[in-house]
Amino acid sequence: MATQQHDVLAERSRASQRVTVVGALVNLLLSALKLVIGWMDSSAALVADGIHSLSDLASDALVWFAARHAGEAPDEEHPYGHGRFETAATLGLGILLGVVALGIVWDAVQRAASGEHPVPGMLAIYAALISIVSKEALYWYTIVVARRVNSEMLRANAWHHRSDAISSVVVLLGIAGAMAGWPYLDSLAAVIVGIMVAKIGWDLGWEAMQELVDAALDPEQVQAAQAAILSVDGVRSVHMLRTRRHGHRAAADVHVQVDPKLSVSEGHMISQVVEERLKEAVEAINDVTVHIDPEDDETARPCRNLPLRAEALGRLQTVWPALPGPHKIVLHYLAGKIDVDVEFALERCADPGEAQALQQQLQEALEPEAEFGKVRVFFGLDAQ
């Protein structure tokens, strides 16, 4: 099972890297094409779109980094993994894009205010058309792979490519308008592209800030996580479900209430299944901590300061000095008290009345001990 999951993650990582490298190469060529032709053909809008493509190249580098290190194990210095490096880089990129966008808009406004409206030529039209076709092709290539490997990260990058195609359509209209006799439209298109770059920078920066302050996953993802936990057999309720992002991954910790008389091994098994279901239900979650509760610790009386097993058994031996053997004692810490189960060998059970009398005797002897609650007597212990 673990090997199969590792193979799936490895395949997703390879597919993500492949798609991202293709996108990066296309963005590199497009940015060079638009910057050179925009400068040669006097199109501020095309230059702005070239800078936009450069920002896409930086975004592709971040996605590639995330895909490359998706399966990298935590180490001593980074026990929760390396996702926050990506987050810090994303925040830096968002700030950089904001500054670049400000420069694009400022230059376009200055040009418009000075009355300088050079008219671009047909080369600029061709460059914009190439950009539109290339970006739309990248969208379809990326979205197909994203659906195949079920990657939200690649889906987001695919829509990023489509938004770039739309910005190139704006540039095309601006250049065409300038050539048709409205020269200010090229500068207006540059301002619109600058605003789009600023929007990308803001989105990247805001998302990175949310991760750095440990913001939770989206409400829909949290609801999916809760539903997955409640689907596990043996889970009575869920409380204190907390999630936080770290890079392209997320961590979750949750308190799960189960039957208070379950064995330790069964409670552990339930926690393992809860962890597996959570990771299946929410792709981003890769680190899960499950706290098994015998009762709702948000409402139940706390069991703090109650004696642990060694001290509790010492007290029981004091109040039950003549407890017949062999026997086994199980302690249950519930509602601020210690309930006690006592199991004797099966052959000691003469009749139900005797068993009931023994239980009552033990309960009465325990009444002076305020930390202890109910006593239950069982028969069936293997005398061997």
Coordinates of N, CA and C in Angstrom, one line a residue, residues 39-161:
W39 N 9.5 46.7 -28.0 CA 10.4 47.9 -28.0 C 10.7 48.3 -29.4
M40 N 10.9 47.4 -30.3 CA 11.1 47.8 -31.7 C 9.9 48.4 -32.4
D41 N 8.7 48.0 -32.0 CA 7.5 48.4 -32.7 C 6.7 49.5 -31.9
S42 N 7.4 50.0 -30.8 CA 6.9 51.1 -30.0 C 5.5 50.8 -29.4
S43 N 5.3 49.6 -28.8 CA 4.1 49.2 -28.2 C 4.3 49.1 -26.7
A44 N 3.8 50.0 -25.9 CA 3.9 49.9 -24.5 C 3.1 48.8 -23.9
A45 N 2.0 48.5 -24.6 CA 1.1 47.4 -24.1 C 1.8 46.0 -24.3
L46 N 2.6 45.9 -25.4 CA 3.2 44.6 -25.7 C 4.4 44.5 -24.7
V47 N 5.1 45.5 -24.4 CA 6.2 45.5 -23.5 C 5.7 45.1 -22.1
A48 N 4.5 45.7 -21.7 CA 3.9 45.3 -20.4 C 3.5 43.8 -20.4
D49 N 3.0 43.3 -21.5 CA 2.6 41.9 -21.6 C 3.9 41.0 -21.6
G50 N 5.0 41.5 -22.1 CA 6.3 40.8 -22.0 C 6.7 40.6 -20.6
I51 N 6.6 41.7 -19.8 CA 6.9 41.7 -18.4 C 6.0 40.7 -17.7
H52 N 4.7 40.8 -18.1 CA 3.7 39.8 -17.5 C 4.2 38.4 -17.7
S53 N 4.7 38.1 -18.9 CA 5.1 36.7 -19.2 C 6.4 36.4 -18.4
L54 N 7.2 37.4 -18.1 CA 8.3 37.1 -17.2 C 7.9 36.8 -15.8
S55 N 6.8 37.4 -15.3 CA 6.2 37.1 -14.0 C 5.7 35.7 -14.0
D56 N 5.1 35.3 -15.2 CA 4.7 33.9 -15.3 C 5.8 32.9 -15.2
L57 N 7.0 33.3 -15.8 CA 8.1 32.4 -15.7 C 8.6 32.2 -14.3
A58 N 8.5 33.3 -13.5 CA 8.8 33.2 -12.0 C 7.8 32.3 -11.3
S59 N 6.5 32.4 -11.7 CA 5.5 31.6 -11.1 C 5.7 30.1 -11.5
D60 N 6.1 29.9 -12.7 CA 6.4 28.5 -13.1 C 7.6 27.9 -12.3
A61 N 8.6 28.8 -12.0 CA 9.7 28.3 -11.2 C 9.2 27.9 -9.8
L62 N 8.3 28.6 -9.2 CA 7.7 28.3 -7.9 C 7.0 27.0 -8.0
V63 N 6.2 26.8 -9.0 CA 5.4 25.6 -9.2 C 6.3 24.4 -9.4
W64 N 7.4 24.6 -10.2 CA 8.3 23.5 -10.4 C 9.0 23.1 -9.1
F65 N 9.4 24.2 -8.3 CA 10.0 23.9 -7.0 C 9.1 23.1 -6.1
A66 N 7.8 23.5 -6.1 CA 6.9 22.7 -5.3 C 6.7 21.3 -5.7
A67 N 6.6 21.1 -7.0 CA 6.5 19.7 -7.6 C 7.8 18.9 -7.3
R68 N 8.9 19.6 -7.5 CA 10.2 18.9 -7.3 C 10.4 18.4 -5.8
H69 N 9.9 19.2 -4.9 CA 10.1 18.9 -3.5 C 8.9 18.3 -2.8
A70 N 7.9 17.9 -3.6 CA 6.6 17.5 -3.0 C 6.8 16.2 -2.1
G71 N 7.7 15.4 -2.5 CA 8.0 14.1 -1.7 C 9.2 14.2 -0.9
E72 N 9.8 15.4 -0.7 CA 11.0 15.5 0.1 C 10.7 15.3 1.6
A73 N 11.4 14.4 2.2 CA 11.1 14.1 3.6 C 11.6 15.3 4.5
P74 N 10.9 15.5 5.7 CA 11.4 16.4 6.7 C 12.7 16.0 7.2
D75 N 13.5 17.0 7.7 CA 14.8 16.7 8.3 C 14.8 17.2 9.8
E76 N 15.9 17.1 10.4 CA 16.0 17.6 11.8 C 15.8 19.1 11.9
E77 N 16.2 19.9 11.0 CA 16.0 21.3 11.0 C 14.7 21.8 10.6
H78 N 14.0 20.9 9.8 CA 12.7 21.2 9.3 C 11.8 20.0 9.4
P79 N 11.4 19.8 10.7 CA 10.6 18.6 11.0 C 9.2 18.6 10.3
Y80 N 8.7 19.7 9.9 CA 7.4 19.8 9.2 C 7.6 19.9 7.7
G81 N 8.8 19.7 7.2 CA 9.0 19.8 5.7 C 9.5 21.1 5.3
H82 N 9.6 21.4 4.0 CA 10.2 22.5 3.5 C 9.2 23.5 2.7
G83 N 7.9 23.3 3.0 CA 6.9 24.0 2.3 C 7.0 25.5 2.5
R84 N 7.5 26.0 3.7 CA 7.5 27.4 4.0 C 8.5 28.1 3.2
F85 N 9.5 27.4 2.6 CA 10.5 28.1 1.7 C 9.7 28.5 0.5
E86 N 8.8 27.7 0.0 CA 8.0 28.1 -1.2 C 7.1 29.2 -0.8
T87 N 6.6 29.2 0.4 CA 5.7 30.3 0.8 C 6.4 31.6 0.9
A88 N 7.7 31.6 1.4 CA 8.5 32.8 1.5 C 8.8 33.3 0.1
A89 N 9.1 32.4 -0.8 CA 9.4 32.8 -2.2 C 8.2 33.4 -2.8
T90 N 7.0 32.8 -2.6 CA 5.8 33.3 -3.2 C 5.5 34.8 -2.7
L91 N 5.7 35.0 -1.4 CA 5.5 36.3 -0.8 C 6.5 37.3 -1.5
G92 N 7.7 36.9 -1.7 CA 8.7 37.8 -2.4 C 8.3 38.1 -3.8
L93 N 7.8 37.1 -4.5 CA 7.4 37.3 -5.9 C 6.2 38.2 -5.9
G94 N 5.2 38.1 -5.0 CA 4.1 38.9 -5.0 C 4.4 40.4 -4.8
I95 N 5.4 40.6 -3.9 CA 5.9 42.0 -3.7 C 6.6 42.6 -4.9
L96 N 7.4 41.7 -5.6 CA 8.1 42.1 -6.8 C 7.1 42.5 -7.9
L97 N 6.1 41.6 -8.1 CA 5.1 41.9 -9.1 C 4.3 43.2 -8.8
G98 N 4.1 43.5 -7.6 CA 3.4 44.7 -7.2 C 4.2 45.9 -7.6
V99 N 5.6 45.9 -7.4 CA 6.5 47.0 -7.8 C 6.5 47.1 -9.3
V100 N 6.6 45.9 -10.0 CA 6.7 45.9 -11.5 C 5.4 46.5 -12.1
A101 N 4.2 46.1 -11.5 CA 3.0 46.6 -12.0 C 2.9 48.1 -11.8
L102 N 3.4 48.6 -10.7 CA 3.4 50.1 -10.4 C 4.2 50.8 -11.5
G103 N 5.4 50.2 -11.9 CA 6.2 50.8 -12.9 C 5.5 50.8 -14.2
I104 N 4.8 49.7 -14.6 CA 4.2 49.6 -15.9 C 3.1 50.7 -16.0
V105 N 2.2 50.8 -14.9 CA 1.2 51.8 -15.0 C 1.7 53.2 -15.0
W106 N 2.8 53.5 -14.2 CA 3.3 54.8 -14.1 C 3.9 55.2 -15.5
D107 N 4.6 54.3 -16.1 CA 5.2 54.6 -17.5 C 4.1 54.9 -18.5
A108 N 3.0 54.1 -18.5 CA 1.9 54.3 -19.4 C 1.2 55.6 -19.2
V109 N 1.0 55.9 -17.9 CA 0.3 57.2 -17.6 C 1.2 58.4 -18.0
Q110 N 2.5 58.3 -17.7 CA 3.4 59.4 -18.1 C 3.5 59.6 -19.6
R111 N 3.5 58.5 -20.3 CA 3.5 58.6 -21.8 C 2.2 59.2 -22.3
A112 N 1.1 58.8 -21.7 CA -0.2 59.4 -22.1 C -0.3 60.9 -21.8
A113 N 0.3 61.3 -20.6 CA 0.2 62.7 -20.2 C 1.1 63.5 -21.1
S114 N 2.2 63.0 -21.6 CA 3.1 63.8 -22.4 C 2.7 63.9 -23.8
G115 N 1.6 63.2 -24.2 CA 1.1 63.3 -25.5 C 1.8 62.4 -26.5
E116 N 2.8 61.6 -26.0 CA 3.5 60.7 -26.9 C 2.7 59.4 -27.2
H117 N 2.2 59.3 -28.4 CA 1.4 58.1 -28.7 C 2.0 57.5 -30.0
P118 N 3.2 56.8 -29.9 CA 3.7 56.1 -31.1 C 2.7 55.0 -31.6
V119 N 2.6 54.8 -32.8 CA 1.7 53.8 -33.4 C 2.4 52.5 -33.7
P120 N 2.1 51.4 -33.0 CA 2.8 50.1 -33.3 C 2.5 49.7 -34.7
G121 N 3.3 48.6 -35.2 CA 3.1 48.1 -36.5 C 2.5 46.7 -36.5
M122 N 2.6 46.0 -37.6 CA 2.0 44.7 -37.7 C 2.7 43.6 -36.9
L123 N 4.1 43.8 -36.7 CA 4.8 42.9 -35.9 C 4.2 42.7 -34.5
A124 N 3.8 43.8 -34.0 CA 3.2 43.8 -32.6 C 1.9 43.0 -32.7
I125 N 1.1 43.1 -33.7 CA -0.1 42.3 -33.9 C 0.2 40.8 -33.9
Y126 N 1.2 40.5 -34.7 CA 1.6 39.1 -34.8 C 2.0 38.5 -33.5
A127 N 2.9 39.3 -32.8 CA 3.4 38.8 -31.5 C 2.2 38.6 -30.5
A128 N 1.2 39.5 -30.5 CA 0.1 39.3 -29.6 C -0.7 38.1 -30.0
L129 N -0.9 37.8 -31.3 CA -1.6 36.6 -31.7 C -0.9 35.4 -31.3
I130 N 0.4 35.4 -31.5 CA 1.2 34.2 -31.1 C 1.0 33.9 -29.6
S131 N 1.0 35.0 -28.8 CA 0.9 34.9 -27.4 C -0.5 34.3 -27.0
I132 N -1.5 34.7 -27.6 CA -2.9 34.2 -27.4 C -3.0 32.7 -27.6
V133 N -2.5 32.4 -28.9 CA -2.6 30.9 -29.3 C -1.7 30.1 -28.3
S134 N -0.5 30.5 -28.0 CA 0.4 29.7 -27.2 C -0.2 29.5 -25.8
K135 N -0.7 30.6 -25.2 CA -1.2 30.6 -23.8 C -2.5 29.7 -23.8
E136 N -3.3 29.7 -24.8 CA -4.5 28.9 -24.8 C -4.1 27.4 -24.9
A137 N -3.1 27.2 -25.7 CA -2.6 25.8 -25.9 C -2.0 25.3 -24.6
L138 N -1.3 26.2 -23.9 CA -0.7 25.8 -22.6 C -1.8 25.5 -21.6
Y139 N -2.9 26.3 -21.6 CA -4.0 26.0 -20.7 C -4.6 24.6 -20.9
W140 N -4.8 24.2 -22.2 CA -5.4 22.9 -22.4 C -4.4 21.8 -22.1
Y141 N -3.2 22.0 -22.4 CA -2.2 20.9 -22.1 C -2.1 20.7 -20.5
T142 N -2.0 21.8 -19.8 CA -1.9 21.8 -18.3 C -3.2 21.2 -17.7
I143 N -4.3 21.6 -18.1 CA -5.6 21.2 -17.5 C -5.8 19.7 -17.7
V144 N -5.4 19.2 -18.9 CA -5.6 17.8 -19.2 C -4.7 16.9 -18.2
V145 N -3.5 17.4 -18.0 CA -2.6 16.6 -17.1 C -3.1 16.8 -15.6
A146 N -3.6 18.0 -15.3 CA -4.1 18.2 -13.9 C -5.2 17.3 -13.6
R147 N -6.1 17.1 -14.6 CA -7.2 16.2 -14.4 C -6.8 14.7 -14.3
R148 N -5.7 14.4 -15.0 CA -5.3 13.0 -15.0 C -4.6 12.6 -13.7
V149 N -3.8 13.6 -13.1 CA -3.1 13.3 -11.9 C -3.8 13.9 -10.7
N150 N -5.0 14.5 -10.9 CA -5.8 15.1 -9.9 C -5.0 16.1 -9.0
S151 N -4.4 17.1 -9.6 CA -3.6 18.1 -9.0 C -4.2 19.5 -9.0
E152 N -4.6 20.0 -7.8 CA -5.2 21.3 -7.7 C -4.1 22.4 -8.1
M153 N -2.9 22.1 -7.7 CA -1.8 23.1 -8.1 C -1.7 23.3 -9.6
L154 N -1.8 22.2 -10.3 CA -1.7 22.3 -11.8 C -2.9 22.9 -12.4
R155 N -4.1 22.7 -11.8 CA -5.3 23.3 -12.2 C -5.2 24.8 -12.1
A156 N -4.7 25.3 -10.9 CA -4.5 26.7 -10.7 C -3.6 27.3 -11.7
N157 N -2.5 26.6 -12.1 CA -1.5 27.1 -13.0 C -2.1 27.1 -14.4
A158 N -3.0 26.1 -14.7 CA -3.7 26.1 -16.0 C -4.6 27.4 -16.2
W159 N -5.3 27.7 -15.2 CA -6.1 28.9 -15.3 C -5.3 30.2 -15.3
H160 N -4.1 30.1 -14.7 CA -3.2 31.2 -14.8 C -2.8 31.4 -16.3
H161 N -2.5 30.4 -17.0 CA -2.2 30.5 -18.4 C -3.4 31.1 -19.2

